[in-house]
Amino acid sequence: MLDKISVVLVETTHPANIGSVARAMKTMGLCQLVLVKPYDFPSARAKWLASGAVDILDKARVVDTLDEAISDCQLVLGTSARLRRLPWPMISANDAGRKAVEFAASGQNVAVVFGRESKGLTNEELQICNHHIFIPADEVYPVLNIACAVQIICYELRMAYLARSGQTQYDPSSLFRMPVSTSAWDEPLSTYSEMQGFYGHLEKTLLDIGFYDPNNSRQLLSRIARIFQRTRLDKMEVNILRGILSAVGKLKPKS
Amino acid sequence: MLDKISVVLVETTHPANIGSVARAMKTMGLCQLVLVKPYDFPSARAKWLASGAVDILDKARVVDTLDEAISDCQLVLGTSARLRRLPWPMISANDAGRKAVEFAASGQNVAVVFGRESKGLTNEELQICNHHIFIPADEVYPVLNIACAVQIICYELRMAYLARSGQTQYDPSSLFRMPVSTSAWDEPLSTYSEMQGFYGHLEKTLLDIGFYDPNNSRQLLSRIARIFQRTRLDKMEVNILRGILSAVGKLKPKS
């Protein structure tokens, strides 16, 4: 089940970190690593730090864009320590583990995205994500090494996986952990590419009807996307919304 | 309270690991580091990897024996991946976090002991500990890097500390409907009557543009409402969506 969850590293600078991430993943049973424009890969240094997890480096997928890395994913979780101007739905590492495993268990693809060592993810990259994972670090120095951040997330993924498959050695009903919603949905969820298609259609429609001025409403599209990113649309919902947009497209200004 | 909990490293070989451990500790608010016979300390390499946590290295206590490191401690937790011939009371990382914080809160000193990179803790050292912490790593490759192991334990310590002091920093009560604490959001949430106003506006617009036929699309409005009900719109989002509906209302059919 954990093989439905991939770790995506965006423009990692140090090959040592890529190796350490692979090791962190493997100790927790994760195996899918995707590298977006790594600065130096493959490398001997990464292999050295991967230790017993060289197989994960060997089969890592290397791509040019974050879009490409997550195109078949139904759930995308981003990680960022930086505060943004536009708040995004936050989820704790603990809840993120449960949510990702719940998605994976129902056959959905999940990506957890980690940014550059120096400056994390860009605003554009963060807004692609459905949720941002919050690791409750100390305010005095909240700067986790990337491999350590991956280790914590993969640990929570594994804890959620063990709890779900009944192999637990910890008490899932304990004070700090809440039960996972298991309610089934009636329609398959949309993929990232389907959502991009919808957003493109929406943007064009808003331009056509004169509601959106790219020069004067910088946050507008982000605010609208945030509504749908946090709600996770299913395929039928995307079809309904695009149907509305098509109906609007057949109208013309009253003169 | 976390200053009552020390991280003890026994005969660490690589100075880089000492630095990485200091960083992992500081990100989670721990500050007491004790080094038992470190192979190479102090060192520039450790400082480099400590990054913003050099202060923890500077005030680290260096001792000759584990006994000395833990002499004033009321609770000693050991970590070891190895299975031992003599079973010892095991405790999960999660429970260890709670137990350690419980002791610290009542003024007791706690030590969490990590062994050598190559072969962990000896049987004698393990038997000094009250409990052994169990990190549920994957059986195929359960060998965590020492800094990553420290990161997980310190993360659980911090989670337990935050929970105990009521500083959750995050509202876990709303995983699916509004995965964000309302206090962290930038706009106030919409009221029930504002949502009803929006739904009425939406229904009228869909009727006007000929997308919605009350006799033939029974589920349509329910499906659309479900999207917005589960996402919990804020006031500005409702205004944006109603603004779009108003813009659409100014159009007319192409004839």
Short mmCIF file of C-alpha atoms in Angstrom, two decimals:
data_model
loop_
_atom_site.label_atom_id
_atom_site.label_comp_id
_atom_site.label_asym_id
_atom_site.label_seq_id
_atom_site.Cartn_x
_atom_site.Cartn_y
_atom_site.Cartn_z
CA MET A 1 0.00 0.00 0.00
CA LEU A 2 2.87 2.37 0.81
CA ASP A 3 4.05 1.94 -2.79
CA LYS A 4 1.17 4.22 -3.86
CA ILE A 5 2.84 7.06 -1.98
CA SER A 6 5.78 8.83 -3.59
CA VAL A 7 8.27 11.24 -2.11
CA VAL A 8 8.97 14.11 -4.51
CA LEU A 9 12.09 16.24 -4.04
CA VAL A 10 12.15 19.53 -5.94
CA GLU A 11 15.55 20.81 -7.15
CA THR A 12 17.60 19.27 -4.36
CA THR A 13 21.06 20.80 -4.27
CA HIS A 14 23.13 18.35 -2.22
CA PRO A 15 23.39 14.74 -3.42
CA ALA A 16 24.04 13.70 0.20
CA ASN A 17 20.53 14.79 1.02
CA ILE A 18 19.07 12.70 -1.80
CA GLY A 19 20.89 9.66 -0.43
CA SER A 20 19.81 10.35 3.14
CA VAL A 21 16.21 10.78 1.99
CA ALA A 22 16.32 7.38 0.25
CA ARG A 23 17.55 5.77 3.46
CA ALA A 24 14.89 7.53 5.55
CA MET A 25 12.22 6.30 3.14
CA LYS A 26 13.39 2.70 3.06
CA THR A 27 13.56 2.36 6.85
CA MET A 28 9.84 3.19 6.90
CA GLY A 29 8.90 0.97 3.95
CA LEU A 30 8.49 3.63 1.25
CA CYS A 31 10.06 3.03 -2.14
CA GLN A 32 8.89 5.59 -4.74
CA LEU A 33 11.28 8.52 -5.09
CA VAL A 34 10.78 11.21 -7.73
CA LEU A 35 13.41 13.89 -8.32
CA VAL A 36 12.47 17.14 -10.01
CA LYS A 37 15.56 18.65 -11.64
CA PRO A 38 18.11 17.42 -9.08
CA TYR A 39 21.31 19.45 -9.14
CA ASP A 40 23.62 16.45 -9.09
CA PHE A 41 22.21 12.99 -9.77
CA PRO A 42 23.13 10.17 -9.96
CA SER A 43 26.13 10.58 -7.70
CA ALA A 44 28.51 8.51 -5.62
CA ARG A 45 27.84 10.70 -2.60
CA ALA A 46 24.10 9.99 -2.73
CA LYS A 47 24.80 6.25 -2.92
CA TRP A 48 27.16 6.43 0.03
CA LEU A 49 24.58 8.12 2.24
CA ALA A 50 21.74 5.92 1.01
CA SER A 51 23.59 3.03 2.64
CA GLY A 52 21.23 0.05 2.32
CA ALA A 53 18.72 2.00 0.24
CA VAL A 54 20.65 2.27 -3.03
CA ASP A 55 17.85 0.38 -4.80
CA ILE A 56 15.56 3.35 -4.20
CA LEU A 57 18.05 5.67 -5.90
CA ASP A 58 18.47 3.22 -8.78
CA LYS A 59 14.78 3.25 -9.61
CA ALA A 60 14.14 6.92 -8.75
CA ARG A 61 12.23 8.77 -11.45
CA VAL A 62 13.90 11.99 -12.64
CA VAL A 63 11.64 14.60 -14.23
CA ASP A 64 11.83 18.22 -15.35
CA THR A 65 8.79 19.72 -13.65
CA LEU A 66 6.68 19.24 -10.56
CA ASP A 67 3.64 18.95 -12.85
CA GLU A 68 5.19 15.90 -14.46
CA ALA A 69 6.04 14.37 -11.08
CA ILE A 70 2.48 14.48 -9.77
CA SER A 71 0.34 14.26 -12.91
CA ASP A 72 -1.25 10.91 -11.94
CA CYS A 73 -1.76 11.78 -8.26
CA GLN A 74 -5.11 12.25 -6.57
CA LEU A 75 -3.64 13.73 -3.41
CA VAL A 76 -0.66 16.10 -3.25
CA LEU A 77 0.74 17.16 0.12
CA GLY A 78 3.33 19.92 0.26
CA THR A 79 5.79 20.70 3.00
CA SER A 80 6.91 24.18 3.88
CA ALA A 81 8.14 25.96 6.97
CA ARG A 82 7.56 29.38 5.47
CA LEU A 83 4.44 31.35 6.21
CA ARG A 84 2.64 32.45 3.07
CA ARG A 85 0.52 35.47 2.41
CA LEU A 86 -2.37 33.30 1.26
CA PRO A 87 -3.13 30.70 3.95
CA TRP A 88 -3.63 27.20 2.62
CA PRO A 89 -5.36 24.25 4.30
CA MET A 90 -2.87 22.91 6.84
CA ILE A 91 -2.67 19.37 8.05
CA SER A 92 -0.46 18.03 10.82
CA ALA A 93 2.19 15.42 9.98
CA ASN A 94 0.18 12.96 12.02
CA ASP A 95 -3.07 13.59 10.16
CA ALA A 96 -1.19 13.72 6.87
CA GLY A 97 0.04 10.17 7.51
CA ARG A 98 -3.48 8.92 8.05
CA LYS A 99 -4.96 10.82 5.15
CA ALA A 100 -2.28 9.66 2.71
CA VAL A 101 -2.64 6.03 3.80
CA GLU A 102 -6.42 6.24 3.51
CA PHE A 103 -6.05 7.49 -0.07
CA ALA A 104 -3.41 4.87 -0.89
CA ALA A 105 -5.55 2.09 0.57
CA SER A 106 -8.32 2.95 -1.84
CA GLY A 107 -5.96 2.78 -4.82
CA GLN A 108 -5.26 6.51 -5.19
CA ASN A 109 -1.82 7.90 -5.91
CA VAL A 110 -0.34 10.23 -3.32
CA ALA A 111 2.66 12.55 -3.53
CA VAL A 112 4.45 14.24 -0.65
CA VAL A 113 6.49 17.15 -2.01
CA PHE A 114 9.63 18.56 -0.39
CA GLY A 115 11.23 21.79 -1.57
CA ARG A 116 14.74 23.10 -2.05
CA GLU A 117 17.13 23.03 0.92
CA SER A 118 17.59 26.81 0.75
CA LYS A 119 14.13 28.14 0.06
CA GLY A 120 11.57 25.34 0.06
CA LEU A 121 8.75 25.41 -2.44
CA THR A 122 7.67 28.44 -4.46
CA ASN A 123 4.20 29.89 -4.05
CA GLU A 124 3.20 28.39 -7.40
CA GLU A 125 4.39 24.95 -6.28
CA LEU A 126 2.63 25.27 -2.92
CA GLN A 127 -0.63 26.17 -4.61
CA ILE A 128 -0.54 22.96 -6.62
CA CYS A 129 -0.83 21.06 -3.32
CA ASN A 130 -4.12 20.03 -1.74
CA HIS A 131 -2.77 20.54 1.75
CA HIS A 132 0.38 21.77 3.40
CA ILE A 133 1.87 19.53 6.04
CA PHE A 134 2.67 21.20 9.31
CA ILE A 135 5.52 19.79 11.41
CA PRO A 136 5.20 21.48 14.81
CA ALA A 137 8.83 22.56 15.07
CA ASP A 138 10.14 24.94 17.72
CA GLU A 139 9.75 28.58 16.73
CA VAL A 140 13.27 29.46 17.81
CA TYR A 141 14.81 27.26 15.11
CA PRO A 142 12.25 25.42 12.99
CA VAL A 143 14.64 24.56 10.15
CA LEU A 144 14.68 20.79 9.72
CA ASN A 145 17.24 19.10 7.53
CA ILE A 146 15.36 17.72 4.50
CA ALA A 147 16.18 14.08 5.30
CA CYS A 148 14.93 14.56 8.86
CA ALA A 149 11.70 16.11 7.60
CA VAL A 150 11.25 13.17 5.22
CA GLN A 151 11.99 10.82 8.13
CA ILE A 152 9.22 12.31 10.27
CA ILE A 153 6.64 12.22 7.47
CA CYS A 154 7.59 8.65 6.48
CA TYR A 155 7.40 7.65 10.15
CA GLU A 156 3.86 9.00 10.37
CA LEU A 157 2.98 7.29 7.09
CA ARG A 158 4.25 4.00 8.49
CA MET A 159 2.45 4.46 11.80
CA ALA A 160 -0.80 5.09 9.94
CA TYR A 161 -0.15 2.11 7.67
CA LEU A 162 0.53 -0.21 10.61
CA ALA A 163 -2.52 1.03 12.48
CA ARG A 164 -4.71 0.53 9.44
CA SER A 165 -3.44 -2.96 8.70
CA GLY A 166 -3.83 -4.00 12.31
CA GLN A 167 -0.11 -4.58 12.81
CA THR A 168 0.08 -1.87 15.36
CA GLN A 169 2.41 -1.87 18.29
CA TYR A 170 1.06 1.37 19.57
CA ASP A 171 -2.34 2.35 20.80
CA PRO A 172 -4.19 4.16 18.00
CA SER A 173 -6.93 5.31 20.33
CA SER A 174 -4.49 7.24 22.44
CA LEU A 175 -5.09 10.84 23.36
CA PHE A 176 -3.19 12.39 20.49
CA ARG A 177 -4.53 10.35 17.63
CA MET A 178 -7.94 10.59 16.16
CA PRO A 179 -9.83 8.02 14.16
CA VAL A 180 -9.67 8.18 10.40
CA SER A 181 -12.83 8.89 8.48
CA THR A 182 -13.56 5.78 6.45
CA SER A 183 -16.67 7.01 4.69
CA ALA A 184 -16.69 5.80 1.12
CA TRP A 185 -17.16 8.21 -1.75
CA ASP A 186 -19.50 7.56 -4.63
CA GLU A 187 -17.28 8.72 -7.48
CA PRO A 188 -13.57 8.35 -8.27
CA LEU A 189 -11.49 11.39 -7.42
CA SER A 190 -10.10 13.63 -10.11
CA THR A 191 -6.42 13.53 -10.96
CA TYR A 192 -4.03 16.45 -10.95
CA SER A 193 -4.21 16.76 -14.75
CA GLU A 194 -8.01 16.83 -14.69
CA MET A 195 -7.86 19.60 -12.12
CA GLN A 196 -5.39 21.54 -14.28
CA GLY A 197 -7.80 21.19 -17.20
CA PHE A 198 -10.60 22.56 -15.05
CA TYR A 199 -8.52 25.51 -13.81
CA GLY A 200 -7.49 26.36 -17.37
CA HIS A 201 -11.12 26.28 -18.47
CA LEU A 202 -12.13 28.41 -15.47
CA GLU A 203 -9.44 31.01 -16.09
CA LYS A 204 -10.37 31.35 -19.76
CA THR A 205 -14.06 31.72 -18.89
CA LEU A 206 -13.38 34.38 -16.26
CA LEU A 207 -11.26 36.28 -18.78
CA ASP A 208 -13.95 35.98 -21.47
CA ILE A 209 -16.72 37.30 -19.26
CA GLY A 210 -14.56 40.18 -18.07
CA PHE A 211 -14.49 39.10 -14.42
CA TYR A 212 -10.77 38.51 -14.26
CA ASP A 213 -8.13 41.05 -15.13
CA PRO A 214 -4.66 39.45 -14.92
CA ASN A 215 -3.13 42.88 -14.20
CA ASN A 216 -5.39 43.82 -11.34
CA SER A 217 -6.48 40.71 -9.47
CA ARG A 218 -3.33 38.86 -8.59
CA GLN A 219 -4.77 36.70 -5.86
CA LEU A 220 -8.12 35.96 -7.46
CA LEU A 221 -7.22 32.73 -9.22
CA SER A 222 -5.25 31.52 -6.20
CA ARG A 223 -8.20 32.13 -3.93
CA ILE A 224 -10.56 30.26 -6.24
CA ALA A 225 -8.11 27.38 -6.69
CA ARG A 226 -7.74 27.15 -2.92
CA ILE A 227 -11.46 26.45 -2.60
CA PHE A 228 -11.25 23.44 -4.90
CA GLN A 229 -7.81 22.27 -3.80
CA ARG A 230 -8.94 21.76 -0.24
CA THR A 231 -12.19 20.07 -1.15
CA ARG A 232 -10.79 17.38 -3.47
CA LEU A 233 -13.21 17.25 -6.38
CA ASP A 234 -14.33 13.91 -7.79
CA LYS A 235 -14.54 13.30 -11.53
CA MET A 236 -18.28 13.94 -11.78
CA GLU A 237 -17.96 17.22 -9.92
CA VAL A 238 -15.26 18.38 -12.34
CA ASN A 239 -17.57 17.43 -15.21
CA ILE A 240 -20.46 19.39 -13.68
CA LEU A 241 -18.33 22.49 -13.10
CA ARG A 242 -16.86 22.32 -16.60
CA GLY A 243 -20.40 21.86 -17.94
CA ILE A 244 -21.37 25.12 -16.26
CA LEU A 245 -18.30 26.84 -17.74
CA SER A 246 -19.22 25.54 -21.21
CA ALA A 247 -22.77 26.83 -20.79
CA VAL A 248 -21.39 30.24 -19.80
CA GLY A 249 -19.08 30.13 -22.81
CA LYS A 250 -22.13 30.05 -25.09
CA LEU A 251 -23.38 33.39 -23.74
CA LYS A 252 -22.35 36.83 -24.96
CA PRO A 253 -22.33 40.30 -23.40
CA LYS A 254 -25.65 42.15 -23.33
CA SER A 255 -25.07 45.24 -25.41
CA MET B 1 9.88 21.49 30.47
CA LEU B 2 11.78 19.86 27.57
CA ASP B 3 15.01 21.08 29.17
CA LYS B 4 14.60 18.26 31.71
CA ILE B 5 15.08 15.73 28.91
CA SER B 6 18.59 15.05 27.66
CA VAL B 7 19.77 13.22 24.57
CA VAL B 8 22.74 10.98 25.32
CA LEU B 9 24.97 9.74 22.49
CA VAL B 10 27.29 6.84 23.34
CA GLU B 11 30.67 6.69 21.55
CA THR B 12 29.52 8.36 18.36
CA THR B 13 32.06 7.84 15.58
CA HIS B 14 31.20 10.51 13.00
CA PRO B 15 31.25 14.17 14.07
CA ALA B 16 28.76 14.91 11.28
CA ASN B 17 26.24 12.79 13.15
CA ILE B 18 26.79 14.75 16.37
CA GLY B 19 26.12 17.99 14.50
CA SER B 20 23.03 16.56 12.78
CA VAL B 21 21.71 15.32 16.13
CA ALA B 22 22.10 18.81 17.63
CA ARG B 23 20.11 20.28 14.76
CA ALA B 24 17.38 17.62 15.06
CA MET B 25 17.10 18.36 18.78
CA LYS B 26 16.91 22.11 18.42
CA THR B 27 14.18 22.00 15.76
CA MET B 28 12.02 20.21 18.31
CA GLY B 29 12.94 22.43 21.25
CA LEU B 30 15.37 20.12 23.06
CA CYS B 31 18.65 21.57 24.28
CA GLN B 32 20.52 19.11 26.59
CA LEU B 33 23.09 17.02 24.73
CA VAL B 34 25.43 14.62 26.55
CA LEU B 35 28.27 12.88 24.71
CA VAL B 36 29.78 9.71 26.15
CA LYS B 37 33.34 9.29 24.83
CA PRO B 38 32.78 10.87 21.40
CA TYR B 39 35.39 9.80 18.85
CA ASP B 40 35.99 13.31 17.54
CA PHE B 41 34.64 16.31 19.44
CA PRO B 42 34.58 19.27 19.25
CA SER B 43 34.93 19.43 15.49
CA ALA B 44 34.34 21.81 12.61
CA ARG B 45 32.36 19.13 10.78
CA ALA B 46 29.90 18.82 13.66
CA LYS B 47 29.43 22.60 13.75
CA TRP B 48 28.85 22.70 10.01
CA LEU B 49 26.07 20.11 10.20
CA ALA B 50 24.57 21.60 13.35
CA SER B 51 23.77 24.67 11.24
CA GLY B 52 21.67 26.91 13.53
CA ALA B 53 22.13 24.61 16.53
CA VAL B 54 25.79 25.27 17.31
CA ASP B 55 24.79 26.52 20.77
CA ILE B 56 23.72 23.00 21.67
CA LEU B 57 27.17 21.69 20.73
CA ASP B 58 28.85 24.49 22.67
CA LYS B 59 27.15 23.56 25.90
CA ALA B 60 27.12 19.79 25.33
CA ARG B 61 28.40 17.81 28.34
CA VAL B 62 31.19 15.34 27.52
CA VAL B 63 31.61 12.41 29.91
CA ASP B 64 33.53 9.13 30.10
CA THR B 65 30.79 6.69 30.98
CA LEU B 66 27.07 6.21 30.47
CA ASP B 67 26.71 5.96 34.26
CA GLU B 68 28.06 9.48 34.58
CA ALA B 69 25.75 10.76 31.83
CA ILE B 70 22.59 9.56 33.48
CA SER B 71 23.48 9.69 37.17
CA ASP B 72 20.86 12.35 38.02
CA CYS B 73 18.09 10.89 35.84
CA GLN B 74 14.86 9.33 37.13
CA LEU B 75 13.90 7.83 33.79
CA VAL B 76 16.30 6.35 31.23
CA LEU B 77 15.03 5.28 27.83
CA GLY B 78 17.34 3.30 25.52
CA THR B 79 17.11 2.91 21.77
CA SER B 80 18.15 -0.17 19.89
CA ALA B 81 17.19 -1.82 16.66
CA ARG B 82 18.82 -5.07 17.67
CA LEU B 83 16.84 -7.87 19.25
CA ARG B 84 18.34 -8.94 22.56
CA ARG B 85 18.42 -12.29 24.21
CA LEU B 86 17.01 -10.85 27.40
CA PRO B 87 13.61 -9.25 26.72
CA TRP B 88 13.27 -5.79 28.17
CA PRO B 89 10.19 -3.59 28.66
CA MET B 90 9.51 -2.08 25.25
CA ILE B 91 7.79 1.20 24.64
CA SER B 92 6.78 2.75 21.31
CA ALA B 93 8.33 6.07 20.30
CA ASN B 94 4.90 7.61 20.70
CA ASP B 95 4.40 6.30 24.23
CA ALA B 96 7.99 7.16 25.08
CA GLY B 97 7.30 10.77 24.18
CA ARG B 98 4.33 10.90 26.52
CA LYS B 99 6.08 9.07 29.32
CA ALA B 100 9.18 11.25 29.16
CA VAL B 101 7.12 14.45 29.15
CA GLU B 102 5.05 13.19 32.05
CA PHE B 103 8.24 12.67 34.07
CA ALA B 104 9.73 16.00 33.00
CA ALA B 105 6.53 17.82 33.91
CA SER B 106 6.84 16.56 37.46
CA GLY B 107 10.41 17.81 37.72
CA GLN B 108 12.19 14.51 37.05
CA ASN B 109 15.24 14.22 34.82
CA VAL B 110 14.93 12.04 31.75
CA ALA B 111 17.63 10.65 29.43
CA VAL B 112 17.12 9.15 26.00
CA VAL B 113 20.19 7.10 25.09
CA PHE B 114 21.40 6.40 21.55
CA GLY B 115 24.14 3.89 20.78
CA ARG B 116 27.07 3.67 18.40
CA GLU B 117 26.43 4.00 14.65
CA SER B 118 27.86 0.54 14.03
CA LYS B 119 26.54 -1.60 16.83
CA GLY B 120 24.15 0.37 19.01
CA LEU B 121 24.21 -0.15 22.76
CA THR B 122 25.83 -3.08 24.54
CA ASN B 123 23.75 -5.43 26.64
CA GLU B 124 25.15 -3.83 29.79
CA GLU B 125 24.16 -0.38 28.58
CA LEU B 126 20.69 -1.54 27.55
CA GLN B 127 20.13 -3.06 30.96
CA ILE B 128 20.79 0.29 32.61
CA CYS B 129 17.68 1.61 30.83
CA ASN B 130 14.18 1.53 32.28
CA HIS B 131 12.61 0.92 28.89
CA HIS B 132 13.73 0.34 25.34
CA ILE B 133 12.14 2.54 22.73
CA PHE B 134 10.77 0.77 19.71
CA ILE B 135 10.65 2.64 16.39
CA PRO B 136 8.48 0.52 14.09
CA ALA B 137 10.88 0.44 11.13
CA ASP B 138 10.43 -1.79 8.10
CA GLU B 139 11.90 -5.26 8.62
CA VAL B 140 13.56 -5.26 5.21
CA TYR B 141 15.88 -2.39 6.21
CA PRO B 142 15.32 -1.10 9.74
CA VAL B 143 18.63 0.74 10.03
CA LEU B 144 17.94 4.39 10.75
CA ASN B 145 20.65 6.98 10.61
CA ILE B 146 21.28 8.15 14.19
CA ALA B 147 20.20 11.75 13.51
CA CYS B 148 16.98 10.51 11.91
CA ALA B 149 16.28 8.30 14.94
CA VAL B 150 16.89 11.26 17.25
CA GLN B 151 14.62 13.37 15.02
CA ILE B 152 11.72 10.91 15.39
CA ILE B 153 12.09 10.65 19.18
CA CYS B 154 12.41 14.41 19.59
CA TYR B 155 9.37 14.86 17.36
CA GLU B 156 7.35 12.56 19.61
CA LEU B 157 8.67 14.38 22.68
CA ARG B 158 7.56 17.67 21.20
CA MET B 159 4.13 16.34 20.20
CA ALA B 160 3.60 15.08 23.73
CA TYR B 161 4.84 18.36 25.17
CA LEU B 162 2.52 20.44 22.97
CA ALA B 163 -0.45 18.24 23.72
CA ARG B 164 0.21 18.41 27.43
CA SER B 165 0.58 22.17 27.48
CA GLY B 166 -2.52 22.64 25.34
CA GLN B 167 -0.55 24.31 22.54
CA THR B 168 -1.73 22.14 19.68
CA GLN B 169 -0.84 24.91 17.16
CA TYR B 170 -3.35 23.23 14.89
CA ASP B 171 -6.95 22.19 15.10
CA PRO B 172 -7.16 18.45 14.54
CA SER B 173 -10.94 18.34 14.87
CA SER B 174 -11.71 18.91 11.24
CA LEU B 175 -9.75 16.63 8.96
CA PHE B 176 -12.09 16.65 5.99
CA ARG B 177 -14.46 19.58 6.19
CA MET B 178 -12.14 22.47 6.96
CA PRO B 179 -8.63 21.20 7.42
CA VAL B 180 -7.39 24.40 8.93
CA SER B 181 -7.84 26.05 12.24
CA THR B 182 -10.10 29.04 11.84
CA SER B 183 -7.68 31.22 13.74
CA ALA B 184 -5.01 30.59 11.09
CA TRP B 185 -7.29 31.55 8.22
CA ASP B 186 -7.13 35.01 6.70
CA GLU B 187 -10.87 35.65 6.38
CA PRO B 188 -13.82 34.92 8.68
CA LEU B 189 -15.95 31.95 7.70
CA SER B 190 -19.28 32.49 6.01
CA THR B 191 -22.47 32.07 8.00
CA TYR B 192 -25.31 29.69 7.23
CA SER B 193 -27.47 32.48 5.84
CA GLU B 194 -24.66 33.74 3.60
CA MET B 195 -24.32 30.23 2.20
CA GLN B 196 -28.08 30.05 1.62
CA GLY B 197 -27.88 33.36 -0.24
CA PHE B 198 -25.10 31.98 -2.40
CA TYR B 199 -27.00 28.76 -3.19
CA GLY B 200 -30.09 30.74 -4.16
CA HIS B 201 -28.01 32.97 -6.44
CA LEU B 202 -26.33 29.92 -7.97
CA GLU B 203 -29.61 28.11 -8.61
CA LYS B 204 -31.14 31.16 -10.29
CA THR B 205 -28.06 31.63 -12.48
CA LEU B 206 -28.00 27.99 -13.56
CA LEU B 207 -31.71 28.22 -14.44
CA ASP B 208 -31.14 31.45 -16.40
CA ILE B 209 -28.31 30.07 -18.50
CA GLY B 210 -30.28 26.91 -19.20
CA PHE B 211 -27.86 24.56 -17.46
CA TYR B 212 -30.29 23.40 -14.83
CA ASP B 213 -33.67 21.85 -15.51
CA PRO B 214 -35.54 21.24 -12.23
CA ASN B 215 -37.50 18.39 -13.84
CA ASN B 216 -34.53 16.49 -15.19
CA SER B 217 -31.50 17.01 -12.98
CA ARG B 218 -32.59 16.13 -9.49
CA GLN B 219 -29.15 15.54 -8.01
CA LEU B 220 -27.36 18.44 -9.70
CA LEU B 221 -27.86 21.09 -7.04
CA SER B 222 -27.14 18.62 -4.26
CA ARG B 223 -23.89 17.61 -5.88
CA ILE B 224 -22.81 21.22 -6.30
CA ALA B 225 -23.81 22.12 -2.74
CA ARG B 226 -21.85 19.13 -1.45
CA ILE B 227 -18.69 20.62 -2.96
CA PHE B 228 -19.07 23.86 -1.03
CA GLN B 229 -20.50 22.34 2.13
CA ARG B 230 -17.46 20.21 2.70
CA THR B 231 -15.00 22.98 1.95
CA ARG B 232 -16.50 25.58 4.30
CA LEU B 233 -16.24 28.85 2.36
CA ASP B 234 -15.01 32.02 3.99
CA LYS B 235 -16.78 35.36 3.45
CA MET B 236 -14.44 36.60 0.74
CA GLU B 237 -14.76 33.33 -1.18
CA VAL B 238 -18.55 33.66 -1.13
CA ASN B 239 -18.20 37.23 -2.42
CA ILE B 240 -15.89 36.10 -5.25
CA LEU B 241 -18.23 33.30 -6.31
CA ARG B 242 -21.27 35.58 -6.17
CA GLY B 243 -19.30 38.16 -8.15
CA ILE B 244 -18.80 35.56 -10.88
CA LEU B 245 -22.51 34.72 -10.83
CA SER B 246 -23.35 38.43 -11.16
CA ALA B 247 -20.97 38.76 -14.12
CA VAL B 248 -22.63 35.75 -15.75
CA GLY B 249 -26.04 37.31 -15.07
CA LYS B 250 -25.07 40.25 -17.30
CA LEU B 251 -24.60 37.96 -20.30
CA LYS B 252 -27.32 36.77 -22.65
CA PRO B 253 -27.68 33.81 -24.99
CA LYS B 254 -25.93 34.05 -28.34
CA SER B 255 -28.71 33.92 -30.85
#
